[in-house]
CSV table of C-alpha atoms in Angstrom, one decimal:
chain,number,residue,atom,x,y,z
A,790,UNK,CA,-16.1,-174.3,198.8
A,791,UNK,CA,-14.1,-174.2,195.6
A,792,UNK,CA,-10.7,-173.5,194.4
A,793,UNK,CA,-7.5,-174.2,195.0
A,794,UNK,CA,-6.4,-175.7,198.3
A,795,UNK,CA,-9.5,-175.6,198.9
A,796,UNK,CA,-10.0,-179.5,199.6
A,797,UNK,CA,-6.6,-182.0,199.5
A,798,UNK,CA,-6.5,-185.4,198.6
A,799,UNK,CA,-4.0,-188.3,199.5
A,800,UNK,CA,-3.7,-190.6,196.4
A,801,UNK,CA,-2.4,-193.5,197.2
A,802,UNK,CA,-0.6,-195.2,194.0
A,803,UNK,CA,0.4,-199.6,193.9
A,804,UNK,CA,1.6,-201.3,190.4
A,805,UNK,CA,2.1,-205.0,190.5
A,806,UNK,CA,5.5,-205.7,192.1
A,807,UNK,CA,5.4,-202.5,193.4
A,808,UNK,CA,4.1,-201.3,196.8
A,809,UNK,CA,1.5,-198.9,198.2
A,810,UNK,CA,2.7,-195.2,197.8
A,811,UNK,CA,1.0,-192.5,199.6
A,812,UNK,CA,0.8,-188.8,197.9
A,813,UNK,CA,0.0,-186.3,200.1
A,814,UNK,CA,-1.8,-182.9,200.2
A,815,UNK,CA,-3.2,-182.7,196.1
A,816,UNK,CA,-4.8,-179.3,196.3
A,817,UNK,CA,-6.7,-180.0,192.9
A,818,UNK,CA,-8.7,-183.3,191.8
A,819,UNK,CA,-8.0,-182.3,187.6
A,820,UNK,CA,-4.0,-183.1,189.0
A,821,UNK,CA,-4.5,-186.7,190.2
A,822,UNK,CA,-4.9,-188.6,186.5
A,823,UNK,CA,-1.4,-187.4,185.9
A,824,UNK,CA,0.0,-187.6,189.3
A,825,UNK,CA,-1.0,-191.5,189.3
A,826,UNK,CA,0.5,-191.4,185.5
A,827,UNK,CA,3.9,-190.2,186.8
A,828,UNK,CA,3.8,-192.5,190.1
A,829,UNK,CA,3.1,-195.9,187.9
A,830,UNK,CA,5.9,-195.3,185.7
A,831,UNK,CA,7.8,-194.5,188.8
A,832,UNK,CA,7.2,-197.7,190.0
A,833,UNK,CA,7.3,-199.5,187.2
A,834,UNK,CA,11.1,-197.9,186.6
A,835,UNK,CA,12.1,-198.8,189.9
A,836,UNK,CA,11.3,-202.5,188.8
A,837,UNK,CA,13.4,-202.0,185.9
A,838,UNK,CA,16.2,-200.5,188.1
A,839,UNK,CA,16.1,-203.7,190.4
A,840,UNK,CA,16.1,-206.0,187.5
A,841,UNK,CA,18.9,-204.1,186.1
A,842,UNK,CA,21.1,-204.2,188.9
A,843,UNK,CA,20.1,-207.7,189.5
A,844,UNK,CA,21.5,-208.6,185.9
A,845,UNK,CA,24.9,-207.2,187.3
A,846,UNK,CA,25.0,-209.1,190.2
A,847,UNK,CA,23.7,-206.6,193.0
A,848,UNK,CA,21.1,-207.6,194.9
A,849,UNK,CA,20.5,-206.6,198.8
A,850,UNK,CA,23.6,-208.9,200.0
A,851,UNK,CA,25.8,-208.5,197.5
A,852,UNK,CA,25.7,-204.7,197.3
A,853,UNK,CA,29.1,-202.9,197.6
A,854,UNK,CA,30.2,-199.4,198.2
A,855,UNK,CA,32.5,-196.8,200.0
A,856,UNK,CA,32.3,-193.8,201.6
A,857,UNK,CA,35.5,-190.9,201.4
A,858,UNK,CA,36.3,-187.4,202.4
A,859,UNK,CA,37.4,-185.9,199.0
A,860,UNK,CA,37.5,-182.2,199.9
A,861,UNK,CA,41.2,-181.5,199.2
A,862,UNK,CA,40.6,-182.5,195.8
A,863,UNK,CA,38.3,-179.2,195.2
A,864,UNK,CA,40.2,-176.3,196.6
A,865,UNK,CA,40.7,-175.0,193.1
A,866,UNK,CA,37.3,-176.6,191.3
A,867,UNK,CA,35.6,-174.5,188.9
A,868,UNK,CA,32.1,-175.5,190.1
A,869,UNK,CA,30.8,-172.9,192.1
A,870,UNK,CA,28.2,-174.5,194.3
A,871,UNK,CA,31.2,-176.7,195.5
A,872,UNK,CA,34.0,-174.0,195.5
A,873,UNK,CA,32.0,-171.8,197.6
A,874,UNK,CA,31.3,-174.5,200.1
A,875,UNK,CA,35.0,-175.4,200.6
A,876,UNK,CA,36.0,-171.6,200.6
A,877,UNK,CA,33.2,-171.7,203.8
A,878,UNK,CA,35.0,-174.3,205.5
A,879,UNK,CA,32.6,-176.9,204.5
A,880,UNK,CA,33.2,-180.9,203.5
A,881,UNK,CA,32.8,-182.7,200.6
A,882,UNK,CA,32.3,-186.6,200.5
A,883,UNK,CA,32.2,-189.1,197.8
A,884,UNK,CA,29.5,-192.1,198.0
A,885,UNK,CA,31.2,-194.8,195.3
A,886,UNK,CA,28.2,-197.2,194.2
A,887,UNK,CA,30.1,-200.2,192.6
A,888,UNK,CA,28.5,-201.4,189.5
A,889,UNK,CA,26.3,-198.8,189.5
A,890,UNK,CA,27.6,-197.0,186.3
A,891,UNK,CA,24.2,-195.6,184.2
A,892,UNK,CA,21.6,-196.3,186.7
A,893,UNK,CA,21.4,-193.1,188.0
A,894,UNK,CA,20.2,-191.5,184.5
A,895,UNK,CA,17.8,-194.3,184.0
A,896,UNK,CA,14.1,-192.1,183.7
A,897,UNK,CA,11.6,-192.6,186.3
A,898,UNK,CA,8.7,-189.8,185.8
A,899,UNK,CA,8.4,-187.4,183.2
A,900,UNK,CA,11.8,-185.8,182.9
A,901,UNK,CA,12.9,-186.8,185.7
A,902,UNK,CA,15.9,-189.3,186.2
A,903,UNK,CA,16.4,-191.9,189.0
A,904,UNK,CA,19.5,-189.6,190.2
A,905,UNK,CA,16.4,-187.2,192.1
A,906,UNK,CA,15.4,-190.3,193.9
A,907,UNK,CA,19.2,-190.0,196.1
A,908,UNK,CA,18.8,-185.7,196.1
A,909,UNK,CA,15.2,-186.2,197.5
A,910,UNK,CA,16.5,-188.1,200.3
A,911,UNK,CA,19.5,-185.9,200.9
A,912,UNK,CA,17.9,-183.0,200.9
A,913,UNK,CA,14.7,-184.0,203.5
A,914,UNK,CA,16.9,-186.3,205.8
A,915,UNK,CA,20.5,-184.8,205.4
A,916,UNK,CA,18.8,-181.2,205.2
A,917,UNK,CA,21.2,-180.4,202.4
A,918,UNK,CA,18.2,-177.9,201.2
A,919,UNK,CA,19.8,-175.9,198.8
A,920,UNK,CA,20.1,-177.2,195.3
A,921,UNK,CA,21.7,-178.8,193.6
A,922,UNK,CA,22.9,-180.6,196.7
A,923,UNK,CA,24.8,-183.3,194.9
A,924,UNK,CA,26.3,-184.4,191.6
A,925,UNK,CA,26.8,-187.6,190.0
A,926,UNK,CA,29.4,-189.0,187.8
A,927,UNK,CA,26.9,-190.2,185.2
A,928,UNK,CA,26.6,-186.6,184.4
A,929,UNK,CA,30.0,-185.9,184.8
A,930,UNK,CA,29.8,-182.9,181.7
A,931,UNK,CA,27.0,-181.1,183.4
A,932,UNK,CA,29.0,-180.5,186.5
A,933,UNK,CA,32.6,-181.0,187.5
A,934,UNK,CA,35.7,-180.9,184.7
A,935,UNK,CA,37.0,-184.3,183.8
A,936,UNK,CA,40.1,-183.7,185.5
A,937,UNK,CA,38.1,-183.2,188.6
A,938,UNK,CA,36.3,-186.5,188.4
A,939,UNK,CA,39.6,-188.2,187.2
A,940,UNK,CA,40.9,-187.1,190.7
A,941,UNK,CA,38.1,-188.6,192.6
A,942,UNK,CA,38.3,-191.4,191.1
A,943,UNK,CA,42.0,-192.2,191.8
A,944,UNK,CA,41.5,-190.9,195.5
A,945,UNK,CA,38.8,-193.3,196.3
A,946,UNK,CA,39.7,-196.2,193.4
A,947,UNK,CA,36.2,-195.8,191.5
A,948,UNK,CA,36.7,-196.9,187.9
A,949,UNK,CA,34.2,-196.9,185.1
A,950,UNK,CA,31.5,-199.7,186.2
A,951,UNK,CA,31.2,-197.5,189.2
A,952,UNK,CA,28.6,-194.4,189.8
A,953,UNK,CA,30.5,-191.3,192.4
A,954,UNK,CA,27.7,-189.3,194.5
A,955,UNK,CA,29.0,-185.9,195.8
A,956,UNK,CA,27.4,-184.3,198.5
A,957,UNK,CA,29.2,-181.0,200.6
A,958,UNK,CA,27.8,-179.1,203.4
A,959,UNK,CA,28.9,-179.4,206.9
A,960,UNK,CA,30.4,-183.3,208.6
A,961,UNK,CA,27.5,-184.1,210.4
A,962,UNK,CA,25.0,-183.4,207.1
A,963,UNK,CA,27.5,-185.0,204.4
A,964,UNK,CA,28.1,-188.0,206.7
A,965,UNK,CA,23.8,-188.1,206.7
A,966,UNK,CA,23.9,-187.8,202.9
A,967,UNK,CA,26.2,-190.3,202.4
A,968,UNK,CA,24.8,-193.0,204.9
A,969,UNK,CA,21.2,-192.3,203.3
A,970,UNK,CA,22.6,-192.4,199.3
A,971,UNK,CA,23.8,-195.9,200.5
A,972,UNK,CA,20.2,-196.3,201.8
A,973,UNK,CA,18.2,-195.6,198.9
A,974,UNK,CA,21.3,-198.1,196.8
A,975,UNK,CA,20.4,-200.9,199.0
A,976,UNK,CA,16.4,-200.4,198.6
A,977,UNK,CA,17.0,-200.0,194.9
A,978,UNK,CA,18.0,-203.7,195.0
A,979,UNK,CA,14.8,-204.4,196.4
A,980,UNK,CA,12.3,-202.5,194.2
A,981,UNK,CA,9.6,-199.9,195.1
A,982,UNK,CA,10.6,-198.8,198.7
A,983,UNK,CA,7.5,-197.7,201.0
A,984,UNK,CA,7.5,-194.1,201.1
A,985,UNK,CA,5.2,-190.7,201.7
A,986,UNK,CA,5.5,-188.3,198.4
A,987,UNK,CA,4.5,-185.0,198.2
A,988,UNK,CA,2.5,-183.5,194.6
A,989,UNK,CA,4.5,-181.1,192.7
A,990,UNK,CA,2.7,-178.9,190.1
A,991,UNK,CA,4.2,-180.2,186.8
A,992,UNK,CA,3.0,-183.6,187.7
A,993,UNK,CA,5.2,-185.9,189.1
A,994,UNK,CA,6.2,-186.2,192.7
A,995,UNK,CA,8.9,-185.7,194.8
A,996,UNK,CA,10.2,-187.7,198.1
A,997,UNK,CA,8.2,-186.3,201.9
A,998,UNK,CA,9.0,-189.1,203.6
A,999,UNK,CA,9.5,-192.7,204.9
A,1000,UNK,CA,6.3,-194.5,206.1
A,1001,UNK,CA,5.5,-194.4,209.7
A,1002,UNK,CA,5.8,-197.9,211.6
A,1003,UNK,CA,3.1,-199.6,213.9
A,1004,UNK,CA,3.6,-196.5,216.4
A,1005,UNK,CA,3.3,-193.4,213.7
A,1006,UNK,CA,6.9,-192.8,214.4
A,1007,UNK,CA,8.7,-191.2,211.2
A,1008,UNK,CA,12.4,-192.1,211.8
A,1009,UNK,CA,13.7,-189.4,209.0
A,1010,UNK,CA,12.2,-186.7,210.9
A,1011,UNK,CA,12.5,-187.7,214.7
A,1012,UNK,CA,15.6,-185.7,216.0
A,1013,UNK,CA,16.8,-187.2,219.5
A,1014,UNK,CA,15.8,-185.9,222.9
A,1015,UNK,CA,18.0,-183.0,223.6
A,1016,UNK,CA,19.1,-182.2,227.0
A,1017,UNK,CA,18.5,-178.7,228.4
A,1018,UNK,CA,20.0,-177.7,231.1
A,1019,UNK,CA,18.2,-175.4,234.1
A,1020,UNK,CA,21.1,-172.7,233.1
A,1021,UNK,CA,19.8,-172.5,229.8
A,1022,UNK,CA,16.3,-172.4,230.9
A,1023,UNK,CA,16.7,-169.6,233.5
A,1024,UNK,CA,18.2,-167.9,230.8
A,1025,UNK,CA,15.5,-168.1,228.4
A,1026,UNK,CA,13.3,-167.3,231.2
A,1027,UNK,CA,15.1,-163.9,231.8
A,1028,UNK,CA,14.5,-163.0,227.8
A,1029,UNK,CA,11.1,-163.5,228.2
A,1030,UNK,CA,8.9,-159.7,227.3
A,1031,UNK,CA,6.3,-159.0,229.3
A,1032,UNK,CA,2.9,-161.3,229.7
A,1033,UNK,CA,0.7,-159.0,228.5
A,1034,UNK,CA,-1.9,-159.2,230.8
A,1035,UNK,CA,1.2,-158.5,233.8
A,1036,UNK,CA,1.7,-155.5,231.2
A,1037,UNK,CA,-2.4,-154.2,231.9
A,1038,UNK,CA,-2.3,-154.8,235.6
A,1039,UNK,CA,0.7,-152.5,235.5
A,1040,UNK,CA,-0.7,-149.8,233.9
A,1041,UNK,CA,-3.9,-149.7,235.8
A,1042,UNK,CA,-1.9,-149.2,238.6
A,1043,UNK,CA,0.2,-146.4,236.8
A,1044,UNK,CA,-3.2,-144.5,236.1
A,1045,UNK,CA,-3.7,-145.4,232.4
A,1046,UNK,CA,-7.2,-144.6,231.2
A,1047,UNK,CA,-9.1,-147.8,230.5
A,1048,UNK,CA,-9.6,-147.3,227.1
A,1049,UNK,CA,-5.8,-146.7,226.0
A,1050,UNK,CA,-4.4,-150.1,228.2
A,1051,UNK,CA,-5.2,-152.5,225.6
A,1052,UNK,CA,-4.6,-150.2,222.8
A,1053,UNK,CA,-1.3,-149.0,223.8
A,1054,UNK,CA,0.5,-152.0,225.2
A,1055,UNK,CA,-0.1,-153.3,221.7
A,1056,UNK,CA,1.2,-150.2,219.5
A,1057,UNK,CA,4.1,-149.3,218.3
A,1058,UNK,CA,4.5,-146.8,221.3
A,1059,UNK,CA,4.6,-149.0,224.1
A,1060,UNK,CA,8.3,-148.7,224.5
A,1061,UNK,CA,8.1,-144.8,223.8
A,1062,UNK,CA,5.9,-144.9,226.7
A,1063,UNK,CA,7.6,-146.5,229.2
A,1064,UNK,CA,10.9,-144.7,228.0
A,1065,UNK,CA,9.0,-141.2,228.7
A,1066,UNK,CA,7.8,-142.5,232.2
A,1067,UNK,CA,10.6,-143.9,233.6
A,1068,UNK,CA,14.0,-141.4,231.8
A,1069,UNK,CA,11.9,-138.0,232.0
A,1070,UNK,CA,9.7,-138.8,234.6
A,1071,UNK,CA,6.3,-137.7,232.8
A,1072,UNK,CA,3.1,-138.4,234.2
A,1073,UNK,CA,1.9,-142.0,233.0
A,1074,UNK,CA,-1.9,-140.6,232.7
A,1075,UNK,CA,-0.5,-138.2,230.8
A,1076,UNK,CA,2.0,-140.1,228.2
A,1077,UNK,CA,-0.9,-142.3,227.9
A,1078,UNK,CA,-3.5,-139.9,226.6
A,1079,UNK,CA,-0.8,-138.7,224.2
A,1080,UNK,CA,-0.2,-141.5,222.8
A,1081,UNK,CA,-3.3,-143.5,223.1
A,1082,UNK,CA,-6.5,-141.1,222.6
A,1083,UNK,CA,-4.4,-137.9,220.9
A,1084,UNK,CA,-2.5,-140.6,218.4
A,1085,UNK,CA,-6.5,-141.9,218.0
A,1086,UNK,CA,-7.8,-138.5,217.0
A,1087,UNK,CA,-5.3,-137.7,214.9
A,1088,UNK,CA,-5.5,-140.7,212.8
A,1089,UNK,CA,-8.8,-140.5,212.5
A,1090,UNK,CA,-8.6,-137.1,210.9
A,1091,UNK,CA,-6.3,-139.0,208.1
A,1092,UNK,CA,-3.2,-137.9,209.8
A,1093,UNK,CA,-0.2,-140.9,209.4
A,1094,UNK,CA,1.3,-141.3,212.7
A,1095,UNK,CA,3.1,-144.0,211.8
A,1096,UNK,CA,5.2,-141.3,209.5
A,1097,UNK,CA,6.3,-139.9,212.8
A,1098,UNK,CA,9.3,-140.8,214.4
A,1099,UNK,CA,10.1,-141.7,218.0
A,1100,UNK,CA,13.1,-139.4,218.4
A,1101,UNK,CA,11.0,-136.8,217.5
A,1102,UNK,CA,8.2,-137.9,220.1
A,1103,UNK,CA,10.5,-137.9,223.0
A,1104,UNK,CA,12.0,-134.8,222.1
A,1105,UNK,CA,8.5,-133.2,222.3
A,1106,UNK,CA,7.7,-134.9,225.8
A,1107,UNK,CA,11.4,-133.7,226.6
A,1108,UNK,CA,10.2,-130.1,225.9
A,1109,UNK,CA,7.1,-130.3,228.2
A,1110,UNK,CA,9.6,-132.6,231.1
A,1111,UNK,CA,12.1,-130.0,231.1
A,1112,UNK,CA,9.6,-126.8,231.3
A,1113,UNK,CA,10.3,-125.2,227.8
A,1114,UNK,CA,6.9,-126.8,226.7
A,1115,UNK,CA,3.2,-126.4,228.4
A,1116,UNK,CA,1.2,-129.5,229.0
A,1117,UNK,CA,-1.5,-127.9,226.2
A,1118,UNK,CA,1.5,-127.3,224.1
A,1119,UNK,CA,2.2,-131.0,223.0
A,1120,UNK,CA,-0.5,-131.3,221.3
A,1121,UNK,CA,-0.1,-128.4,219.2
A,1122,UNK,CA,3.8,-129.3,218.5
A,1123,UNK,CA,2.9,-133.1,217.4
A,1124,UNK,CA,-0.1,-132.0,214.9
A,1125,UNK,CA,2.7,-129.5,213.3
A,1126,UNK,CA,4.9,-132.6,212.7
A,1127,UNK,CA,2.3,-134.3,211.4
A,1128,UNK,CA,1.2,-131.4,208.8
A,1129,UNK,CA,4.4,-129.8,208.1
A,1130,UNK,CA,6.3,-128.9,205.2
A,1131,UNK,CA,8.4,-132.1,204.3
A,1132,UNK,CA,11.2,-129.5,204.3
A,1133,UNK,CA,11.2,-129.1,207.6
A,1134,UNK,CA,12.2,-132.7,208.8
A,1135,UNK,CA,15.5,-132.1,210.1
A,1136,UNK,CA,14.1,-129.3,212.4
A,1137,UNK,CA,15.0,-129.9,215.9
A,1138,UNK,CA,12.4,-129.6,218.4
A,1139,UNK,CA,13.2,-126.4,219.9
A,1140,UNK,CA,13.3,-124.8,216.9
A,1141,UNK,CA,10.1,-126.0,215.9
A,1142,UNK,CA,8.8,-124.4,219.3
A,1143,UNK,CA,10.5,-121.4,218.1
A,1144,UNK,CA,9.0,-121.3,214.8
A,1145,UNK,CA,5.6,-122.0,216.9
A,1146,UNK,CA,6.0,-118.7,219.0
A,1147,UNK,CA,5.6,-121.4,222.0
A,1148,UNK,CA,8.4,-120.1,224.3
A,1149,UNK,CA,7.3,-120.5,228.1
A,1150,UNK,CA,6.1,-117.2,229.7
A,1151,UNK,CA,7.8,-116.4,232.8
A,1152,UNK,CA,5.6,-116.6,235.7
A,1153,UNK,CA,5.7,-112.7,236.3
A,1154,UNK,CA,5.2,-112.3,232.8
A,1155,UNK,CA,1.5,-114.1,233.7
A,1156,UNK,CA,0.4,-112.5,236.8
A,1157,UNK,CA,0.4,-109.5,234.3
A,1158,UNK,CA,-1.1,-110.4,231.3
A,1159,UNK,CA,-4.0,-111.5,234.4
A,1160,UNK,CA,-4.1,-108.1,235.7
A,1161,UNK,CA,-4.5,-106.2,232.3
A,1162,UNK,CA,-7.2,-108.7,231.3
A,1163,UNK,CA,-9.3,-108.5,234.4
A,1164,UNK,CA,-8.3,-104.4,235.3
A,1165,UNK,CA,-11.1,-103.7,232.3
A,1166,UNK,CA,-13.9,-106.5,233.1
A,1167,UNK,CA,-16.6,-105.1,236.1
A,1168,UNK,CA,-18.1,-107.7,237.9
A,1169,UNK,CA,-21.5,-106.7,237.2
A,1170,UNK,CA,-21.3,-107.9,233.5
A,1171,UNK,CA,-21.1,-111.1,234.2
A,1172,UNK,CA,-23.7,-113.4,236.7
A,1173,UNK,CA,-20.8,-114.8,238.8
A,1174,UNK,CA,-17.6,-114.7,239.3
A,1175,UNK,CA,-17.1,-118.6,237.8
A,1176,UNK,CA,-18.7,-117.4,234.3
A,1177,UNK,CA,-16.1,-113.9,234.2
A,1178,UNK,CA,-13.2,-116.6,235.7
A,1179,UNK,CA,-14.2,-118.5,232.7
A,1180,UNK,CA,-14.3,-115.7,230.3
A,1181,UNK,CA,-11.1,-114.5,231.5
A,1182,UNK,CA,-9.7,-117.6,231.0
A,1183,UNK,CA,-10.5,-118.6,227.4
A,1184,UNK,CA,-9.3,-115.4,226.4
A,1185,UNK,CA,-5.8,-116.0,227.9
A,1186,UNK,CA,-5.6,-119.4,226.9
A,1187,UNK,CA,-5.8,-118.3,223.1
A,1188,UNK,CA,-2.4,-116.4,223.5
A,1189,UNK,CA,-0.9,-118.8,226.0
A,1190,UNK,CA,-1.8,-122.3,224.6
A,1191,UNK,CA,1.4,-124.6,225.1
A,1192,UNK,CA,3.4,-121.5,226.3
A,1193,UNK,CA,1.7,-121.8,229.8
A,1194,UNK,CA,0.6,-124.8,231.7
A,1195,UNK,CA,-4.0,-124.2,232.1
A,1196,UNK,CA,-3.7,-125.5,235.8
A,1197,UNK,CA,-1.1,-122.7,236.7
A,1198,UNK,CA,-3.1,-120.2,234.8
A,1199,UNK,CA,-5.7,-120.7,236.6
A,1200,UNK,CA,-4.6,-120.8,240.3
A,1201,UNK,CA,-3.0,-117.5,239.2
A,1202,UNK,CA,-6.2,-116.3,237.9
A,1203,UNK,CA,-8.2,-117.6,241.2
A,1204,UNK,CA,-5.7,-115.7,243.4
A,1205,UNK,CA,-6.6,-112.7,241.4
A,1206,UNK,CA,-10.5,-112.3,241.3
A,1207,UNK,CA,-11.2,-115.7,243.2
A,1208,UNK,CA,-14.2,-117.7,242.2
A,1209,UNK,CA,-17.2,-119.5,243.6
C-alpha cells in the first residue's frame, strides 16, 4: 500500500549529551531527514540552554522560583484571550523563573523558540488546549501592555533578571501549569529531558509525552481512580436505550414481519413506530409494513422519504386511528406527500384528505353502492360466485380506495351475494 498514513514510523533521535527521543506516528518516510534535522538542533539547543543557565548559577539545586495568583491585576487588561477568561470567572497565575530572563526566546527548531517547550507541557498535562495558553515576559510587546507586566512584577517581586509565565484557565488546570512550567525549569538545568514527540507537518516536533517507566505507566496522562458510586451507576443504568437484540425479540412478539425487524429498529422511524403503537393504538403489523416495506418501495421508486416529516407521518396514521382514513388509504396519502407541489407543505392532513376526495363513506352509504353494483351482474356470466365477488370487488375498490376499509367491503359484499 502507498500513500499517506499509509505506513508510520517512530524515529527515534540521540545527539551526544543528549538523550534518546522517540517521534511517533511519521505518516511519510520523505519527512524523517528533516524531522531528525529539527530534533538534533533541538537537542543540541537544550545543551546550550543548560550551559547557559549553568553560567548563571542555576543548576538542578540551586534553581529558584515562585508561584502567585495574579488575577486581580487583569480585570481591565487589553489582552483578549486573558480578559475573556477573567470575565468567565477563570484564574490567572504567574510562574516567576529567577534568572531566567532571555532563555525562553533562545531558538530550538526551525522557528520555533524554547518558550513552546513550557506551552507543550501545559497544554498536554494541564489541558490548557486552546492557544495561546500562556505568555511570557520575554515577549512582553507581543502580548500584555507594559503597565500590565509592570503590575506583575511588583505583585510577585520579579525584576529584570527574572522570566514571568502566565497561564489562566480554571484553579485546578493553572495550578497543573504552573507546577509543570517549574518542571520543565528544573529539567532545563539538566539538559535533554526523556520525552515522546509527536511529527508536525512543517517539520519540527512538538511535546506527546513523558517516557513510560519499567511498568509502561505514563504519569502525564494517568488520571487517578475515581470512585463511582452504585447511585450513580443505577442511574446510568436507567438511561441506557434499548439492547437491540431486546428491541427484535420485542417486535417478534408484536407481529412485525421478519424482514422489517432489523430494518426498522435501525431507521429513523423507530420511535415513530412505537409512538403510533402505543398513543393511537395502531396495529404493530400494520405500522410496521408502513414504515418498513411501503417506506422500501417508495424509495426505491426515487422517492426521498427522508424529506418527509414525522408530524406529518403521525398525522396520517392519526387519520386511519381515528376512522377519517381507510387502511388502503395511507398509502395513497403518504405517496401525495412525497410527490406534491412544494406549495403545499403547510397542508394539514385533513385537508390533504380533502383535496384527495378520501372522506370515509358511511356504512349505509356502502351497502348501497353494493346493491347497485351487483342489482345489474347475473350470475350466469361469471363461473362462480368467488370470480363475480371478485369482480364486484375490484370495481368498488377503484372508487372507494382509502375511503373504505377492503376487509369491511367485503364482509358487506359476502352478506350480499355470499361466496364459495
Amino acid at each position: 500500500r502507498t500513500g499517506y498514513g499509509a505506513a508510520r514510523e517512530d524515529v527515534n533521535v540521540s545527539i551526544t549529551g543528549g538523550t534518546r527521543v522517540e517521534i511517533k506516528g511519521v505518516s511519510q518516510i520523505w519527512r524523517i531527514p528533516h524531522l531528525v534535522y529539527n530534533e538534533a538542533r533541538r537537542q543540541w539547543s537544550l545543551l546550550r540552554v543548560r550551559d547557559e543557565l549553568k553560567s548563571r548559577g542555576i543548576t538542578e539545586d540551586t534553581i529558584q522560583y515562585s508561584k502567585h495568583d495574579v488575577t486581580r491585576v487583569f480585570t481591565q487588561t487589553a489582552f483578549d484571550p486573558m480578559r475573556s477568561a477573567v470575565a468567565a470567572g477563570m484564574r490567572v497565575k504567574c510562574t516567576v523563573l529567577k534568572g531566567f530572563a532571555g532563555i525562553l526566546n533562545m531558538p530550538t527548531q526551525e522557528h520555533t523558540t524554547f518558550a513552546k517547550e513550557f506551552s507543550d507541557r501545559v497544554r498536554v498535562i494541564a489541558c490548557l488546549t486552546k492557544l495561546p495558553n500562556m505568555v511570557h515576559s520575554d515577549t512582553a510587546s507581543e502580548s500584555l501592555a507594559a503597565r500590565d507586566w509592570k503590575a506583575v512584577a511588583k505583585r510577585t517581586g520579579a525584576d529584570d533578571k527574572d522570566v514571568m509565565i502566565l497561564v489562566w484557565g480554571d484553579e485546578r488546570d493553572t495550578q497543573c501549569a504552573c507546577d509543570e512550567i517549574i518542571l520543565r525549569a528544573k529539567e532545563a538545568t539538566v539538559g535533554v529531558p526523556s520525552d515522546t514527540r509527536q511529527a508536525l507537518k512543517d517539520g519540527t516536533n512538538g511535546f506527546e509525552r513523558v517516557l513510560p517507566g519499567a511498568e509502561r505507566m505514563y504519569p502525564d496522562t494517568d488520571l487517578p481512580p475515581q470512585a463511582i458510586n452504585p447511585e450513580r451507576g443505577e442511574r446510568i443504568r436507567d438511561q441506557l436505550p434499548e439492547y437491540p437484540w431486546d428491541r427484535e425479540e420485542r417486535y417478534r412478539k408484536m407481529g412485525v414481519p421478519e424482514d422489517c425487524i432489523t430494518s426498522l429498529g435501525q431507521s429513523k422511524w423507530a420511535g415513530l413506530f412505537e409512538r403510533v403503537v402505543k398513543e393511537l393504538r395502531v396495529d404493530a403489523t400494520f405500522a410496521a409494513v408502513v414504515l418498513g416495506q411501503r417506506f422500501k418501495a417508495f424509495r426505491r421508486v426515487g422517492l426521498a422519504i427522508e424529506e418527509l416529516s414525522e408530524d406529518h407521518v403521525y398525522e396520517v396514521f392519526k387519520a386511519y386511528a381515528d376512522g377519517k382514513l381507510a387502511r388502503e388509504g395511507v398509502r395513497v396519502v403518504l405517496w401525495h406527500l412525497l410527490v406534491r407541489d412544494p406549495q403545499s407543505e403547510s397542508k394539514a392532513i385533513p385537508e390533504v384528505l380533502e383535496e384527495l376526495g378520501l372522506t370515509p363513506v358511511p356504512a349505509n352509504r356502502v351497502h348501497g353502492l353494493i346493491t347497485d353494483a351487483t342489482k345489474a351482474l347475473s350470475d350466469d356470466g361469471f363461473p362462480s360466485i368467488n370470480h363475480k365477488h371478485r369482480f364486484v370487488m375490484g370495481n368498488l375498490m377503484g372508487n372507494l380506495l382509502g375511503r373504505c376499509a377492503g376487509t369491511t367491503l367485503a364482509k358487506e359484499l359476502d352478506a350480499e351475494i355470499g361466496a364459495d
